[in-house]
Amino acid sequence: MELARGLLFIWILAILSLHLCSSNVSARYHYHKKHKPKRSNGRSPVNVPAPKQPDPPSIPSDPYPDDPGNTTDCVFDVTSYGAVGDGCSDDTDAFKEAWKAACGVESATVLVPSDKSFIITSTIFSGPCKPGLVFQVDGVLMPPDGPDCWPKADSRQQWLVFYRINDMKLTGNGVIEGNGQKWWDLPCKPHRGPNGSTLPGPCDSHAMIRFFMSSNLVVSGIKIQNSPQFHMKFDGCEGVLIDELLIDTPKLSPNTDGIHLGNTKSVGIYNSMISNGDDCISIGPGCSDVHIEGVTCGPSHGISIGSLGVHNSQACVSNITVRNSVIKESDNGVRIKTWQGGAGSVSGISFENIQMENVRNCINIDQYYCLTKACLNQTSAVYVSDVQYRNIKGSYDVRTTPIHFACSDTVACTNITMADVELMPHEGPSIRGVSFLFFLRRFFQFPGAKLPHEIYKKMPSLQTALPPELANNAIRLYRECLRRAKYIGHKQHNTALVVDMVRQQFKKHMHETDPEKIQKLKDDAARGLINHILYESEKLSGRKFSNSS
C-alpha cells in the first residue's frame, strides 16, 4: 500500500513538472512570433526546435532547467526588424519595432550591430519596460544630415529620447554621431552670420540623447560626437551612473554641453573624457547628490553649476562634489553662475584635487551672470554658501584673472573655503607677448586702456629688452611687480624697485661664471626692461615718465 502511494506521488510530480516546463517555453516564443532576432555575430536567425517532452523523472526536477539570462532569444538585432544600415536608408521603423519587442522581455538587449551605419529620425523610446533593458550600440547611429534633411513633422528640440524607463543601460563599442556641422553653421548661431555677425530668427537645434523621468540608468563605454547642441541630458531622473563615456566635439561648436543635469538626483560621473564647445558638465536647478570623479575636461567651458535663477525663478542645488579631475585648455574651470533676481540656494559644494592646464577663470563665482549688457541690477539673488576649493593646482591663461568672485551686494556668498590653491601663469608659446601687454596695463594703471593693433604689431618683444637667456623668466618679474606695486602705490612707478627685483630674480646665469660679467648682465637687463616699459607706456598714455636709474 505504501509503495502504491509513493508511485502515485511521483507520477503527480512528473505531470506538474511537464506543465511548468512547457509553460515556460511557450512564454518565450510569445515575444518572437513575428520576428526572430539574429545572433550578434550576423549569422542567419536561429531556428529553435520544438521542445521535446522529457521522460517522467524518477525524482522531482528543476522547473526552470535553462537560465533565461543566457538565451540568445533576449537579443533583438535591429536588422532582424528591417534595418538596412547603409548610411542612407531611414531605419526608424525598424528601431521602433525592435524596441517594442525588447521592452516586454526582462534583461533584453536592443542590438545596433557593428560595421553598419544607421540613420533614424527623432524618436521617443517609451516605457515602462521590463527591468534590465540594454541599448547596445556597436555600429554607428546618427540622425539626418543637417537642417535641410530634418523631417518637418519632427521636433527640432530632441533626437533620441528615453522616457519613463527604469533599470536601463546604454552601452556599446560604436559611435553615436550627431552630424552637427550644418547646425553649427546656421547664421543664427553665435558669430556664424555674415562678417561674424549673429542673425536673428529661430535657431532650434536638437539635443542628441535625453533621458526624461527615468531612474536607475547606466551609460557606459559609449562614444558620442558632434552634437548639434547638448550631447546628453537628464531631466527629472534619479539614480544615474555614467562611466567611461567619451564625448568628442570641436572647441568652437556652439552650445554643445557634454552632460546636462536638470532636476536630477543621485548621479555619479566617473572616468570620462569630454571635449566640446560649452560646459563639459552643467548642473541645473533641482539637482542634488552629484559626484564627479576621474573626469578629463577640455577643450571646453569647464564644469558649471548653473546658470540658476533666470527670469526671477527659484533654483536649489546641493551636495555636489568634483574631485580628482583635470580641466585643460578651457574658458572656465569650476564655476557657479546665477542670475540677478533669482531665488533659492547653492550649498554643500566641494571642488577637490583638480588640475588646471591653461584655463581661463579657473575658479569663478558669478552672481551677476548675464548673456548681454542689458541686464538690470536687482536685489534678490540665489544664495551661495558652503563652497570648498581644496588642492586646486596648475596653470591659468593670463588673459584673465585665475580667481574671480562676483558676489551679490544684498545676498552675499558665505562660508567660502580655499586651501592649497596654487595657480601659475601658463608658459605657452605666446606667453611673453601676452604677459608683457598685461603687465603694461596693470602696472601703469591705464584705466580701460586698449592696445591698438598697429601699436601691438610694432611693439618690441621681450627678447629686445632682455637677453634671450632671461626672456623665459620675464613672467616671474611681472607677477612680482604686480605684488610689490600694491605696497608702493601704482602711480609712483619706482624704476629702482624694478631694477632691484630684476637683480634678485636673476642671481645666477647658466653660462657665465665671472661675477663682474654677471652683474653687468643683470644691470643691462634691468635697464633694457625699464627703457622698454617707459617707451611703450609713454606712447600709450601720452604721459612722460623719467628714468632715474
PDB file of C-alpha atoms in Angstrom, residues 146-404:
ATOM      1  CA  GLY A 146      21.584  68.810 -41.197  1.00  0.00           C
ATOM      2  CA  PRO A 147      18.510  71.052 -41.004  1.00  0.00           C
ATOM      3  CA  ASP A 148      17.557  70.620 -44.677  1.00  0.00           C
ATOM      4  CA  CYS A 149      17.224  66.837 -44.238  1.00  0.00           C
ATOM      5  CA  TRP A 150      15.306  67.033 -40.963  1.00  0.00           C
ATOM      6  CA  PRO A 151      11.650  65.927 -41.352  1.00  0.00           C
ATOM      7  CA  LYS A 152       9.352  68.914 -40.962  1.00  0.00           C
ATOM      8  CA  ALA A 153       6.959  66.935 -38.777  1.00  0.00           C
ATOM      9  CA  ASP A 154       9.709  66.040 -36.272  1.00  0.00           C
ATOM     10  CA  SER A 155      10.710  68.076 -33.245  1.00  0.00           C
ATOM     11  CA  ARG A 156      13.911  70.067 -33.615  1.00  0.00           C
ATOM     12  CA  GLN A 157      14.425  70.070 -29.860  1.00  0.00           C
ATOM     13  CA  GLN A 158      15.435  66.431 -29.398  1.00  0.00           C
ATOM     14  CA  TRP A 159      16.559  63.322 -31.254  1.00  0.00           C
ATOM     15  CA  LEU A 160      16.767  60.197 -29.082  1.00  0.00           C
ATOM     16  CA  VAL A 161      14.512  60.299 -26.028  1.00  0.00           C
ATOM     17  CA  PHE A 162      14.206  57.574 -23.395  1.00  0.00           C
ATOM     18  CA  TYR A 163      11.017  58.241 -21.451  1.00  0.00           C
ATOM     19  CA  ARG A 164       9.798  56.614 -18.231  1.00  0.00           C
ATOM     20  CA  ILE A 165      12.447  53.901 -18.206  1.00  0.00           C
ATOM     21  CA  ASN A 166      13.611  52.079 -15.099  1.00  0.00           C
ATOM     22  CA  ASP A 167      16.757  49.937 -14.920  1.00  0.00           C
ATOM     23  CA  MET A 168      18.283  50.522 -18.352  1.00  0.00           C
ATOM     24  CA  LYS A 169      21.812  50.600 -19.727  1.00  0.00           C
ATOM     25  CA  LEU A 170      23.154  52.467 -22.780  1.00  0.00           C
ATOM     26  CA  THR A 171      26.455  50.965 -23.876  1.00  0.00           C
ATOM     27  CA  GLY A 172      28.430  49.600 -26.820  1.00  0.00           C
ATOM     28  CA  ASN A 173      31.664  49.832 -28.776  1.00  0.00           C
ATOM     29  CA  GLY A 174      30.229  52.002 -31.524  1.00  0.00           C
ATOM     30  CA  VAL A 175      29.655  55.710 -32.095  1.00  0.00           C
ATOM     31  CA  ILE A 176      26.607  57.923 -31.764  1.00  0.00           C
ATOM     32  CA  GLU A 177      27.306  60.556 -34.410  1.00  0.00           C
ATOM     33  CA  GLY A 178      25.461  63.895 -34.299  1.00  0.00           C
ATOM     34  CA  ASN A 179      26.224  65.328 -37.766  1.00  0.00           C
ATOM     35  CA  GLY A 180      26.374  68.727 -36.112  1.00  0.00           C
ATOM     36  CA  GLN A 181      28.414  70.803 -38.555  1.00  0.00           C
ATOM     37  CA  LYS A 182      25.485  72.090 -40.650  1.00  0.00           C
ATOM     38  CA  TRP A 183      23.605  73.029 -37.474  1.00  0.00           C
ATOM     39  CA  TRP A 184      26.599  74.937 -36.090  1.00  0.00           C
ATOM     40  CA  ASP A 185      26.889  76.894 -39.334  1.00  0.00           C
ATOM     41  CA  LEU A 186      23.360  78.318 -39.180  1.00  0.00           C
ATOM     42  CA  PRO A 187      23.618  82.139 -39.416  1.00  0.00           C
ATOM     43  CA  CYS A 188      21.611  82.455 -36.189  1.00  0.00           C
ATOM     44  CA  LYS A 189      24.398  80.736 -34.263  1.00  0.00           C
ATOM     45  CA  PRO A 190      26.903  82.978 -32.440  1.00  0.00           C
ATOM     46  CA  HIS A 191      29.207  84.698 -34.949  1.00  0.00           C
ATOM     47  CA  ARG A 192      28.172  82.424 -37.836  1.00  0.00           C
ATOM     48  CA  GLY A 193      26.404  85.113 -39.869  1.00  0.00           C
ATOM     49  CA  PRO A 194      27.951  87.435 -42.489  1.00  0.00           C
ATOM     50  CA  ASN A 195      31.200  89.032 -41.295  1.00  0.00           C
ATOM     51  CA  GLY A 196      30.992  87.210 -37.979  1.00  0.00           C
ATOM     52  CA  SER A 197      27.542  88.509 -37.087  1.00  0.00           C
ATOM     53  CA  THR A 198      24.712  86.660 -35.351  1.00  0.00           C
ATOM     54  CA  LEU A 199      21.443  86.930 -37.266  1.00  0.00           C
ATOM     55  CA  PRO A 200      18.036  86.871 -35.560  1.00  0.00           C
ATOM     56  CA  GLY A 201      15.415  84.217 -36.174  1.00  0.00           C
ATOM     57  CA  PRO A 202      14.521  80.722 -34.949  1.00  0.00           C
ATOM     58  CA  CYS A 203      17.610  78.729 -34.194  1.00  0.00           C
ATOM     59  CA  ASP A 204      16.364  75.414 -32.862  1.00  0.00           C
ATOM     60  CA  SER A 205      18.908  72.613 -32.670  1.00  0.00           C
ATOM     61  CA  HIS A 206      18.317  69.270 -31.042  1.00  0.00           C
ATOM     62  CA  ALA A 207      19.950  67.631 -28.084  1.00  0.00           C
ATOM     63  CA  MET A 208      21.236  64.207 -29.074  1.00  0.00           C
ATOM     64  CA  ILE A 209      20.211  61.995 -26.167  1.00  0.00           C
ATOM     65  CA  ARG A 210      17.671  62.780 -23.482  1.00  0.00           C
ATOM     66  CA  PHE A 211      16.589  60.677 -20.509  1.00  0.00           C
ATOM     67  CA  PHE A 212      13.296  62.003 -19.150  1.00  0.00           C
ATOM     68  CA  MET A 213      11.537  60.949 -15.944  1.00  0.00           C
ATOM     69  CA  SER A 214      13.609  57.770 -15.685  1.00  0.00           C
ATOM     70  CA  SER A 215      15.527  56.007 -12.943  1.00  0.00           C
ATOM     71  CA  ASN A 216      18.371  53.562 -12.306  1.00  0.00           C
ATOM     72  CA  LEU A 217      20.214  54.374 -15.515  1.00  0.00           C
ATOM     73  CA  VAL A 218      23.702  53.364 -16.642  1.00  0.00           C
ATOM     74  CA  VAL A 219      25.660  54.931 -19.522  1.00  0.00           C
ATOM     75  CA  SER A 220      28.952  53.147 -20.049  1.00  0.00           C
ATOM     76  CA  GLY A 221      31.688  52.825 -22.659  1.00  0.00           C
ATOM     77  CA  ILE A 222      29.903  54.687 -25.453  1.00  0.00           C
ATOM     78  CA  LYS A 223      31.346  57.402 -27.709  1.00  0.00           C
ATOM     79  CA  ILE A 224      29.227  60.438 -28.640  1.00  0.00           C
ATOM     80  CA  GLN A 225      30.432  63.133 -31.010  1.00  0.00           C
ATOM     81  CA  ASN A 226      29.449  66.240 -32.988  1.00  0.00           C
ATOM     82  CA  SER A 227      26.112  67.000 -31.381  1.00  0.00           C
ATOM     83  CA  PRO A 228      24.133  69.934 -32.844  1.00  0.00           C
ATOM     84  CA  GLN A 229      23.506  71.089 -29.264  1.00  0.00           C
ATOM     85  CA  PHE A 230      23.655  69.266 -25.889  1.00  0.00           C
ATOM     86  CA  HIS A 231      25.101  65.766 -26.130  1.00  0.00           C
ATOM     87  CA  MET A 232      23.258  64.170 -23.229  1.00  0.00           C
ATOM     88  CA  LYS A 233      20.507  65.487 -20.935  1.00  0.00           C
ATOM     89  CA  PHE A 234      18.939  64.027 -17.827  1.00  0.00           C
ATOM     90  CA  ASP A 235      15.658  65.674 -16.831  1.00  0.00           C
ATOM     91  CA  GLY A 236      13.655  64.542 -13.821  1.00  0.00           C
ATOM     92  CA  CYS A 237      15.780  61.438 -13.298  1.00  0.00           C
ATOM     93  CA  GLU A 238      17.110  59.650 -10.230  1.00  0.00           C
ATOM     94  CA  GLY A 239      19.901  57.129  -9.878  1.00  0.00           C
ATOM     95  CA  VAL A 240      22.291  57.776 -12.803  1.00  0.00           C
ATOM     96  CA  LEU A 241      25.696  56.166 -13.314  1.00  0.00           C
ATOM     97  CA  ILE A 242      27.954  57.409 -16.137  1.00  0.00           C
ATOM     98  CA  ASP A 243      31.271  55.613 -16.556  1.00  0.00           C
ATOM     99  CA  GLU A 244      33.940  55.656 -19.285  1.00  0.00           C
ATOM    100  CA  LEU A 245      31.974  57.985 -21.524  1.00  0.00           C
ATOM    101  CA  LEU A 246      33.793  59.701 -24.403  1.00  0.00           C
ATOM    102  CA  ILE A 247      32.424  62.945 -25.858  1.00  0.00           C
ATOM    103  CA  ASP A 248      34.455  64.474 -28.686  1.00  0.00           C
ATOM    104  CA  THR A 249      33.266  67.656 -30.427  1.00  0.00           C
ATOM    105  CA  PRO A 250      35.205  70.696 -31.732  1.00  0.00           C
ATOM    106  CA  LYS A 251      36.008  73.540 -29.358  1.00  0.00           C
ATOM    107  CA  LEU A 252      34.158  76.149 -31.420  1.00  0.00           C
ATOM    108  CA  SER A 253      30.897  74.220 -31.739  1.00  0.00           C
ATOM    109  CA  PRO A 254      28.246  76.442 -30.085  1.00  0.00           C
ATOM    110  CA  ASN A 255      26.134  75.331 -27.106  1.00  0.00           C
ATOM    111  CA  THR A 256      27.335  71.741 -27.215  1.00  0.00           C
ATOM    112  CA  ASP A 257      27.271  70.932 -23.491  1.00  0.00           C
ATOM    113  CA  GLY A 258      28.570  67.455 -22.751  1.00  0.00           C
ATOM    114  CA  ILE A 259      26.317  66.277 -19.901  1.00  0.00           C
ATOM    115  CA  HIS A 260      23.477  68.422 -18.589  1.00  0.00           C
ATOM    116  CA  LEU A 261      21.558  67.611 -15.408  1.00  0.00           C
ATOM    117  CA  GLY A 262      18.206  69.168 -14.547  1.00  0.00           C
ATOM    118  CA  ASN A 263      16.003  68.182 -11.585  1.00  0.00           C
ATOM    119  CA  THR A 264      18.077  65.027 -11.277  1.00  0.00           C
ATOM    120  CA  LYS A 265      19.337  63.365  -8.094  1.00  0.00           C
ATOM    121  CA  SER A 266      21.860  60.713  -7.065  1.00  0.00           C
ATOM    122  CA  VAL A 267      24.290  60.946 -10.004  1.00  0.00           C
ATOM    123  CA  GLY A 268      27.787  59.526 -10.409  1.00  0.00           C
ATOM    124  CA  ILE A 269      30.014  60.559 -13.328  1.00  0.00           C
ATOM    125  CA  TYR A 270      33.325  58.708 -13.445  1.00  0.00           C
ATOM    126  CA  ASN A 271      36.390  58.064 -15.628  1.00  0.00           C
ATOM    127  CA  SER A 272      35.142  60.010 -18.640  1.00  0.00           C
ATOM    128  CA  MET A 273      36.724  62.311 -21.245  1.00  0.00           C
ATOM    129  CA  ILE A 274      34.773  65.280 -22.578  1.00  0.00           C
ATOM    130  CA  SER A 275      35.868  67.882 -25.143  1.00  0.00           C
ATOM    131  CA  ASN A 276      33.296  70.212 -26.654  1.00  0.00           C
ATOM    132  CA  GLY A 277      32.255  73.813 -27.272  1.00  0.00           C
ATOM    133  CA  ASP A 278      30.476  74.548 -23.999  1.00  0.00           C
ATOM    134  CA  ASP A 279      30.327  73.167 -20.458  1.00  0.00           C
ATOM    135  CA  CYS A 280      31.717  69.664 -20.038  1.00  0.00           C
ATOM    136  CA  ILE A 281      29.156  69.113 -17.306  1.00  0.00           C
ATOM    137  CA  SER A 282      26.417  71.587 -16.421  1.00  0.00           C
ATOM    138  CA  ILE A 283      24.293  71.169 -13.310  1.00  0.00           C
ATOM    139  CA  GLY A 284      20.952  72.940 -13.438  1.00  0.00           C
ATOM    140  CA  PRO A 285      18.146  73.654 -10.968  1.00  0.00           C
ATOM    141  CA  GLY A 286      16.790  70.901  -8.749  1.00  0.00           C
ATOM    142  CA  CYS A 287      19.933  68.748  -8.697  1.00  0.00           C
ATOM    143  CA  SER A 288      21.442  67.159  -5.599  1.00  0.00           C
ATOM    144  CA  ASP A 289      23.844  64.409  -4.579  1.00  0.00           C
ATOM    145  CA  VAL A 290      26.068  64.569  -7.667  1.00  0.00           C
ATOM    146  CA  HIS A 291      29.545  63.019  -7.513  1.00  0.00           C
ATOM    147  CA  ILE A 292      32.041  63.673 -10.328  1.00  0.00           C
ATOM    148  CA  GLU A 293      35.433  61.964 -10.250  1.00  0.00           C
ATOM    149  CA  GLY A 294      38.155  60.993 -12.692  1.00  0.00           C
ATOM    150  CA  VAL A 295      36.886  63.272 -15.467  1.00  0.00           C
ATOM    151  CA  THR A 296      39.170  64.890 -18.048  1.00  0.00           C
ATOM    152  CA  CYS A 297      37.513  68.023 -19.376  1.00  0.00           C
ATOM    153  CA  GLY A 298      38.652  70.181 -22.273  1.00  0.00           C
ATOM    154  CA  PRO A 299      38.842  71.974 -24.513  1.00  0.00           C
ATOM    155  CA  SER A 300      35.531  73.242 -23.159  1.00  0.00           C
ATOM    156  CA  HIS A 301      33.914  75.790 -20.855  1.00  0.00           C
ATOM    157  CA  GLY A 302      34.666  73.740 -17.743  1.00  0.00           C
ATOM    158  CA  ILE A 303      32.345  72.297 -15.113  1.00  0.00           C
ATOM    159  CA  SER A 304      29.478  74.595 -14.142  1.00  0.00           C
ATOM    160  CA  ILE A 305      26.733  74.824 -11.594  1.00  0.00           C
ATOM    161  CA  GLY A 306      24.093  76.931 -13.325  1.00  0.00           C
ATOM    162  CA  SER A 307      23.065  79.111 -14.692  1.00  0.00           C
ATOM    163  CA  LEU A 308      20.421  79.428 -11.948  1.00  0.00           C
ATOM    164  CA  GLY A 309      17.607  81.879 -11.238  1.00  0.00           C
ATOM    165  CA  VAL A 310      16.923  83.058 -14.792  1.00  0.00           C
ATOM    166  CA  HIS A 311      13.686  85.080 -15.242  1.00  0.00           C
ATOM    167  CA  ASN A 312      13.402  85.520 -11.459  1.00  0.00           C
ATOM    168  CA  SER A 313      12.950  81.775 -10.952  1.00  0.00           C
ATOM    169  CA  GLN A 314      13.778  79.751  -7.871  1.00  0.00           C
ATOM    170  CA  ALA A 315      16.583  77.204  -8.054  1.00  0.00           C
ATOM    171  CA  CYS A 316      18.161  74.899  -5.472  1.00  0.00           C
ATOM    172  CA  VAL A 317      21.327  72.845  -5.906  1.00  0.00           C
ATOM    173  CA  SER A 318      23.050  70.936  -3.107  1.00  0.00           C
ATOM    174  CA  ASN A 319      25.674  68.306  -2.299  1.00  0.00           C
ATOM    175  CA  ILE A 320      27.845  68.484  -5.412  1.00  0.00           C
ATOM    176  CA  THR A 321      31.375  67.029  -5.376  1.00  0.00           C
ATOM    177  CA  VAL A 322      34.001  67.318  -8.122  1.00  0.00           C
ATOM    178  CA  ARG A 323      37.326  65.661  -7.351  1.00  0.00           C
ATOM    179  CA  ASN A 324      40.401  64.016  -8.864  1.00  0.00           C
ATOM    180  CA  SER A 325      39.767  65.568 -12.273  1.00  0.00           C
ATOM    181  CA  VAL A 326      41.622  67.534 -14.971  1.00  0.00           C
ATOM    182  CA  ILE A 327      40.426  70.654 -16.785  1.00  0.00           C
ATOM    183  CA  LYS A 328      42.558  71.839 -19.701  1.00  0.00           C
ATOM    184  CA  GLU A 329      42.533  74.449 -22.486  1.00  0.00           C
ATOM    185  CA  SER A 330      39.160  75.725 -21.289  1.00  0.00           C
ATOM    186  CA  ASP A 331      37.439  79.097 -20.998  1.00  0.00           C
ATOM    187  CA  ASN A 332      36.421  78.279 -17.429  1.00  0.00           C
ATOM    188  CA  GLY A 333      37.466  75.875 -14.726  1.00  0.00           C
ATOM    189  CA  VAL A 334      34.933  75.287 -11.960  1.00  0.00           C
ATOM    190  CA  ARG A 335      32.243  77.937 -11.715  1.00  0.00           C
ATOM    191  CA  ILE A 336      28.916  78.804 -10.140  1.00  0.00           C
ATOM    192  CA  LYS A 337      26.750  81.204 -12.136  1.00  0.00           C
ATOM    193  CA  THR A 338      23.447  82.750 -11.071  1.00  0.00           C
ATOM    194  CA  TRP A 339      21.212  85.475 -12.471  1.00  0.00           C
ATOM    195  CA  GLN A 340      20.176  88.574 -10.579  1.00  0.00           C
ATOM    196  CA  GLY A 341      16.567  88.476  -9.437  1.00  0.00           C
ATOM    197  CA  GLY A 342      16.545  84.740  -8.790  1.00  0.00           C
ATOM    198  CA  ALA A 343      15.880  82.920  -5.541  1.00  0.00           C
ATOM    199  CA  GLY A 344      16.879  79.668  -3.891  1.00  0.00           C
ATOM    200  CA  SER A 345      20.288  78.394  -2.844  1.00  0.00           C
ATOM    201  CA  VAL A 346      23.506  76.643  -3.803  1.00  0.00           C
ATOM    202  CA  SER A 347      25.119  74.832  -0.883  1.00  0.00           C
ATOM    203  CA  GLY A 348      27.341  71.919   0.047  1.00  0.00           C
ATOM    204  CA  ILE A 349      29.712  72.257  -2.930  1.00  0.00           C
ATOM    205  CA  SER A 350      33.194  70.710  -2.957  1.00  0.00           C
ATOM    206  CA  PHE A 351      35.914  71.066  -5.604  1.00  0.00           C
ATOM    207  CA  GLU A 352      38.929  68.990  -4.623  1.00  0.00           C
ATOM    208  CA  ASN A 353      42.145  67.700  -6.213  1.00  0.00           C
ATOM    209  CA  ILE A 354      41.684  69.371  -9.587  1.00  0.00           C
ATOM    210  CA  GLN A 355      44.489  70.009 -12.062  1.00  0.00           C
ATOM    211  CA  MET A 356      44.180  73.071 -14.305  1.00  0.00           C
ATOM    212  CA  GLU A 357      46.080  73.307 -17.588  1.00  0.00           C
ATOM    213  CA  ASN A 358      45.990  76.703 -19.346  1.00  0.00           C
ATOM    214  CA  VAL A 359      42.490  77.568 -18.105  1.00  0.00           C
ATOM    215  CA  ARG A 360      40.832  80.979 -18.025  1.00  0.00           C
ATOM    216  CA  ASN A 361      38.737  81.800 -14.954  1.00  0.00           C
ATOM    217  CA  CYS A 362      39.913  78.722 -13.058  1.00  0.00           C
ATOM    218  CA  ILE A 363      37.728  79.457 -10.021  1.00  0.00           C
ATOM    219  CA  ASN A 364      34.639  81.576 -10.539  1.00  0.00           C
ATOM    220  CA  ILE A 365      31.507  82.516  -8.604  1.00  0.00           C
ATOM    221  CA  ASP A 366      29.351  84.948 -10.570  1.00  0.00           C
ATOM    222  CA  GLN A 367      26.072  86.127  -9.046  1.00  0.00           C
ATOM    223  CA  TYR A 368      25.737  88.701 -11.821  1.00  0.00           C
ATOM    224  CA  TYR A 369      25.625  86.249 -14.721  1.00  0.00           C
ATOM    225  CA  CYS A 370      24.200  87.822 -17.879  1.00  0.00           C
ATOM    226  CA  LEU A 371      24.425  86.968 -21.577  1.00  0.00           C
ATOM    227  CA  THR A 372      24.089  90.593 -22.675  1.00  0.00           C
ATOM    228  CA  LYS A 373      24.961  94.014 -21.282  1.00  0.00           C
ATOM    229  CA  ALA A 374      21.303  94.904 -20.785  1.00  0.00           C
ATOM    230  CA  CYS A 375      20.681  93.070 -17.506  1.00  0.00           C
ATOM    231  CA  LEU A 376      19.318  95.352 -14.783  1.00  0.00           C
ATOM    232  CA  ASN A 377      20.565  95.309 -11.195  1.00  0.00           C
ATOM    233  CA  GLN A 378      18.159  93.503  -8.876  1.00  0.00           C
ATOM    234  CA  THR A 379      18.282  92.984  -5.142  1.00  0.00           C
ATOM    235  CA  SER A 380      17.247  89.325  -4.893  1.00  0.00           C
ATOM    236  CA  ALA A 381      19.686  86.549  -5.778  1.00  0.00           C
ATOM    237  CA  VAL A 382      20.356  82.848  -5.404  1.00  0.00           C
ATOM    238  CA  TYR A 383      22.139  82.339  -2.075  1.00  0.00           C
ATOM    239  CA  VAL A 384      25.591  80.716  -2.432  1.00  0.00           C
ATOM    240  CA  SER A 385      27.132  79.150   0.679  1.00  0.00           C
ATOM    241  CA  ASP A 386      29.377  76.341   1.926  1.00  0.00           C
ATOM    242  CA  VAL A 387      31.675  76.090  -1.103  1.00  0.00           C
ATOM    243  CA  GLN A 388      35.090  74.472  -0.702  1.00  0.00           C
ATOM    244  CA  TYR A 389      38.096  74.664  -3.033  1.00  0.00           C
ATOM    245  CA  ARG A 390      40.895  72.329  -1.951  1.00  0.00           C
ATOM    246  CA  ASN A 391      44.131  71.349  -3.674  1.00  0.00           C
ATOM    247  CA  ILE A 392      43.444  73.116  -6.965  1.00  0.00           C
ATOM    248  CA  LYS A 393      46.700  73.475  -8.855  1.00  0.00           C
ATOM    249  CA  GLY A 394      48.071  74.079 -12.314  1.00  0.00           C
ATOM    250  CA  SER A 395      48.275  76.929 -14.804  1.00  0.00           C
ATOM    251  CA  TYR A 396      45.963  79.687 -15.928  1.00  0.00           C
ATOM    252  CA  ASP A 397      45.627  81.669 -19.129  1.00  0.00           C
ATOM    253  CA  VAL A 398      46.965  85.164 -18.354  1.00  0.00           C
ATOM    254  CA  ARG A 399      44.263  86.912 -20.400  1.00  0.00           C
ATOM    255  CA  THR A 400      42.004  86.735 -17.351  1.00  0.00           C
ATOM    256  CA  THR A 401      42.476  86.541 -13.615  1.00  0.00           C
ATOM    257  CA  PRO A 402      42.516  82.932 -12.359  1.00  0.00           C
ATOM    258  CA  ILE A 403      40.125  83.522  -9.437  1.00  0.00           C
ATOM    259  CA  HIS A 404      37.028  85.688  -9.641  1.00  0.00           C
TER     260      HIS A 404
END
